Coordinates of C-alpha atoms in Angstrom, one line a residue:
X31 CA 115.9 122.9 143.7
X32 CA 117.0 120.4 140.8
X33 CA 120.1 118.5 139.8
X34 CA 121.7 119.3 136.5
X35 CA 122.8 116.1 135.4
X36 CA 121.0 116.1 131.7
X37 CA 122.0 113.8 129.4
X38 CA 119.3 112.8 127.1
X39 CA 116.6 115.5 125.0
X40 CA 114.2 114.6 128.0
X41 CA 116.5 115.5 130.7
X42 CA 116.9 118.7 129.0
X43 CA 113.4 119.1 128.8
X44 CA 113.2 118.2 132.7
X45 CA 115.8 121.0 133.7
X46 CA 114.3 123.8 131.2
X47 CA 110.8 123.4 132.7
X48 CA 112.3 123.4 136.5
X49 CA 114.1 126.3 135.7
X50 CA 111.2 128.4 134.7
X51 CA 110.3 129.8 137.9
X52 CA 106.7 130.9 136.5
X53 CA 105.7 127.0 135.8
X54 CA 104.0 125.2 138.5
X55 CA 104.1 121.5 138.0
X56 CA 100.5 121.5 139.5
X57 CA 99.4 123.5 137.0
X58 CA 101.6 122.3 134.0
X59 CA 100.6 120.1 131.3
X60 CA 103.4 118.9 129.0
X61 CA 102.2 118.3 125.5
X62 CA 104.2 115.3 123.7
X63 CA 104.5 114.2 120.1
X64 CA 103.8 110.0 121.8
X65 CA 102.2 108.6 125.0
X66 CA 105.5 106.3 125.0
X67 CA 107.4 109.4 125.8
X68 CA 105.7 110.2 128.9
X69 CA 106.6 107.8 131.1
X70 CA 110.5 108.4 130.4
X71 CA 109.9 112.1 131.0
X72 CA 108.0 111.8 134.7
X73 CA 111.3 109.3 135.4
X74 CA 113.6 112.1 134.6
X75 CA 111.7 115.0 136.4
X76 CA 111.7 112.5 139.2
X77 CA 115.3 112.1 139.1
X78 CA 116.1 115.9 138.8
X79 CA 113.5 117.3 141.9
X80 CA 115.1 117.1 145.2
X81 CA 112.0 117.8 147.2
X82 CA 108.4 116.6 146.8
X83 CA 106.3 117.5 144.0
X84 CA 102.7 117.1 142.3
X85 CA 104.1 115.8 138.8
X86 CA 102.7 117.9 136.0
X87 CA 99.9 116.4 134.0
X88 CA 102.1 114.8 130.3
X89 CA 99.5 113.8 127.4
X90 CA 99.9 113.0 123.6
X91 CA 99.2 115.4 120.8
X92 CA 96.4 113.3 119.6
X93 CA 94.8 113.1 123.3
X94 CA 95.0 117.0 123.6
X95 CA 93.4 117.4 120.3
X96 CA 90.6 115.0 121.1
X97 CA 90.4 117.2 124.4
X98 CA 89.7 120.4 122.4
X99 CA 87.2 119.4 119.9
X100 CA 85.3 117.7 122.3
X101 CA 84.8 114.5 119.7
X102 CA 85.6 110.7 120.3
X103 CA 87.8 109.4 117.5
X104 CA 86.0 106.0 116.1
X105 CA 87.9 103.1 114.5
X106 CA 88.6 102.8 110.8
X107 CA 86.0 99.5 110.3
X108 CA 83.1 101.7 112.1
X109 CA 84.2 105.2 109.9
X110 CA 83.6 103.5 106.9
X111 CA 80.0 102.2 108.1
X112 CA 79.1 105.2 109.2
X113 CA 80.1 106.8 105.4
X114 CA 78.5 104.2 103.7
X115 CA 75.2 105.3 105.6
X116 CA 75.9 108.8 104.4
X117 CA 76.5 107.7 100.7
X118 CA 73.3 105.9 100.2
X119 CA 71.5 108.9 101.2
X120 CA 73.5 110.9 99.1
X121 CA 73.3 108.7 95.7
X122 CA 70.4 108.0 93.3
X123 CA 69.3 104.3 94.0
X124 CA 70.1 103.4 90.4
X125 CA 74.0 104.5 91.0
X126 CA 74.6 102.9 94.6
X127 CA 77.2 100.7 95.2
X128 CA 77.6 97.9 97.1
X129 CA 79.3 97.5 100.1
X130 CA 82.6 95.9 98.7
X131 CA 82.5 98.2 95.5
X132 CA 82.0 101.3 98.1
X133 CA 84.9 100.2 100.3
X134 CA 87.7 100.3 97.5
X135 CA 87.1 104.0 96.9
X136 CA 86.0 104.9 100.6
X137 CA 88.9 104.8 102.1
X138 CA 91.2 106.7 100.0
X139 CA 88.6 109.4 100.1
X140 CA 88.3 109.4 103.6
X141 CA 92.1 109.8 103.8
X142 CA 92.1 112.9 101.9
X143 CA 89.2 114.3 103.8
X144 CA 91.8 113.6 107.1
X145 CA 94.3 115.8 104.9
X146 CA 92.5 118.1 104.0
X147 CA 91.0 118.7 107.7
X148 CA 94.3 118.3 109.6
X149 CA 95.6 121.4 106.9
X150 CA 92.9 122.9 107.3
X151 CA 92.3 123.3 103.3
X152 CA 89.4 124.8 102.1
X153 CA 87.9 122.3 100.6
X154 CA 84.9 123.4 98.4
X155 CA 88.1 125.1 96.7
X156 CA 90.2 121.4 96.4
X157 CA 87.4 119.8 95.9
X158 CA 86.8 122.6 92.3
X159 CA 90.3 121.7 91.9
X160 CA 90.4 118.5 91.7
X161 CA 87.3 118.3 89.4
X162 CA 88.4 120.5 87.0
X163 CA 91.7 118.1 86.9
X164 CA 89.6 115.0 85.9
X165 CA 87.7 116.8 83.2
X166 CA 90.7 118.1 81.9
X167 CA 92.2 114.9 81.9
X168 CA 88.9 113.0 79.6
X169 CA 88.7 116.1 77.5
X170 CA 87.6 115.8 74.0
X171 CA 86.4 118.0 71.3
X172 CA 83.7 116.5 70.8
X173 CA 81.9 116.1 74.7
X174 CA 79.0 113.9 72.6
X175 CA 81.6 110.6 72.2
X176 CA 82.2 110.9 76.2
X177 CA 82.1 107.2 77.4
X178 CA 79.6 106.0 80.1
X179 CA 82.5 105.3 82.5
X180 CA 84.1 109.1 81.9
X181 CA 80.6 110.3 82.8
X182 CA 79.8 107.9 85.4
X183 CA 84.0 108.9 86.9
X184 CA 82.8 112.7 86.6
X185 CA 79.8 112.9 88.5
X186 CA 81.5 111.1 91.3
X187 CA 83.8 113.7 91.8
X188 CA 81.3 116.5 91.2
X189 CA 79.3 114.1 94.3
X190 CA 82.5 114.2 96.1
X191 CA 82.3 117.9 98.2
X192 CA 78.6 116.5 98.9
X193 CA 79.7 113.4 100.5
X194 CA 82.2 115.3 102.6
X195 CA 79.9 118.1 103.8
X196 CA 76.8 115.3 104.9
X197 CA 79.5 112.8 106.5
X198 CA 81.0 115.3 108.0
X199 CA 78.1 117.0 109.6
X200 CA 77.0 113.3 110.2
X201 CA 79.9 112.7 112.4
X202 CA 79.7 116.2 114.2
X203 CA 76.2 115.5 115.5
X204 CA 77.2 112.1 116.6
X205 CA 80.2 113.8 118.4
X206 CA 82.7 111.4 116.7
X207 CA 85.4 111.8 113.8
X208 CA 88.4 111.2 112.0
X209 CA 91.5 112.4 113.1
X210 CA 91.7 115.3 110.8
X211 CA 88.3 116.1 111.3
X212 CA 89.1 116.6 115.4
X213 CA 91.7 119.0 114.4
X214 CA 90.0 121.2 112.3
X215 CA 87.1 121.8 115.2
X216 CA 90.0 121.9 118.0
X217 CA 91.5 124.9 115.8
X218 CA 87.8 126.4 115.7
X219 CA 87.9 125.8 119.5
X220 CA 90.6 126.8 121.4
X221 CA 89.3 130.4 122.0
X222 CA 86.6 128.9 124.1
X223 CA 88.7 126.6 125.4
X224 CA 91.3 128.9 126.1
X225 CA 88.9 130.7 128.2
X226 CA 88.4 128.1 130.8
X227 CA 91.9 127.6 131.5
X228 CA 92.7 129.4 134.7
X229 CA 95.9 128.6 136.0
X230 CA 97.0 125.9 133.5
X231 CA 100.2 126.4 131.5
X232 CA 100.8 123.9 128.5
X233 CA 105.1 123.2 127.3
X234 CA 104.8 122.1 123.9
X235 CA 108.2 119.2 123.4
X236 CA 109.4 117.4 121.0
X237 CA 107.5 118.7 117.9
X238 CA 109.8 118.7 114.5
X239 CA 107.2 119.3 111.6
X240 CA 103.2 120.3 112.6
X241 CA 100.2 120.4 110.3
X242 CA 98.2 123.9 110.0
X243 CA 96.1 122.3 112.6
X244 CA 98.9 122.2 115.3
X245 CA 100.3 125.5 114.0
X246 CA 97.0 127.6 114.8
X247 CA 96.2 125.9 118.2
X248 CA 99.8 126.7 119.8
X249 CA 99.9 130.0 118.3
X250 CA 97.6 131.0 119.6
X251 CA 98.5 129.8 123.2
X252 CA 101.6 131.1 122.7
X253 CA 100.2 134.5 122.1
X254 CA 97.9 134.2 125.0
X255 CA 101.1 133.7 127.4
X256 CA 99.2 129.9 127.5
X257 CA 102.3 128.1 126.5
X258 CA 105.4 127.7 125.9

């Protein structure tokens, strides 16, 4: 059925998943850490079949994700518009920012909100955390001789779990996110989308460290007898 000639991980992966006599290439779809890898692994299943096959569907982590959650990742430039939208409607008029004030602080933030997402963190309780951190670290005994700037530093991180809930829920009815923010709904959404599988079995390759995200999604297939 195949020649045993592996030399490299991939041909190793090529002979495991031609061995499995329960996988149908049809109906396989090969789940890779890169798209780069893909076209290296259809060149060594080629090389191993010796009769005619449908190849297996091969797509990158990121693309199956996307997949699940049913959201379009947007580009950084047009993530940040779309949170400085949110933050004006958020903030007072009297404490808006500009543009280029906004940006400086934006993009860290929405980096932690892609960590805390792709963990799946619960973040009312980071976002406590974190607070109670920064008032710890302007404490004084006597909270009447608190600078302007500590109190103007405080209330942005006590704005902080606001901004994330309204930008988030901005981005969901838009059907767009972050990365982190299409893992956390794929990990709310592969029951449903488990259920409309049929036939389909995924092979999960290549993998050496996965975020909470990853963890819950091929769990779960793998307790389903989904994937392997």
């Amino acid at each position: 059925f195949y020649k045993m000639n592996s030399t490299t991980f991939l041909d190793k992966l090529s002979a495991t998943i031609l061995s499995q006599s329960d996988i149908q290439l049809s109906n396989c779809l090969i789940v890779l850490p890169n798209k780069r890898a893909k076209v290296f692994l259809l060149e060594s299943l080629k090389n191993q079949l010796e009769i005619t096959s449908f190849a297996p569907t091969i797509i990158s982590i990121e693309d199956f994700i996307q997949e699940i959650s049913g959201l379009r990742t947007i580009d950084p430039i047009e993530l940040l518009f779309e949170f400085y939208g949110v933050y004006l409607s958020v903030t007072e008029n009297a404490k808006q920012q500009s543009f280029e004030e906004f940006a400086t602080w934006a993009k860290i933030a929405i980096q932690d909100f892609n960590e805390i997402d792709r963990y799946l963190v619960d973040q009312n309780e980071i976002f406590s955390y974190l607070l109670d951190i920064e008032r710890i670290k302007h404490w004084t005994p006597n909270i009447n001789n608190q600078t302007k700037l500590v109190e103007n530093h405080l209330e942005f991180w006590k704005l902080l779990p606001d901004y994330y809930e309204k930008f988030t829920q901005h981005l969901l009815n838009k059907k767009v996110g972050y990365q982190g923010l299409l893992y956390r709904k794929s990990a709310e959404n592969i029951i449903d989308f488990t259920k409309n599988l049929d036939n389909k079995t995924f092979v999960f390759a290549g993998f050496n460290a996965l975020n909470n995200a990853e963890e819950t999604i091929i769990k779960y297939l793998l307790e389903n007898k989904k994937a392997s």
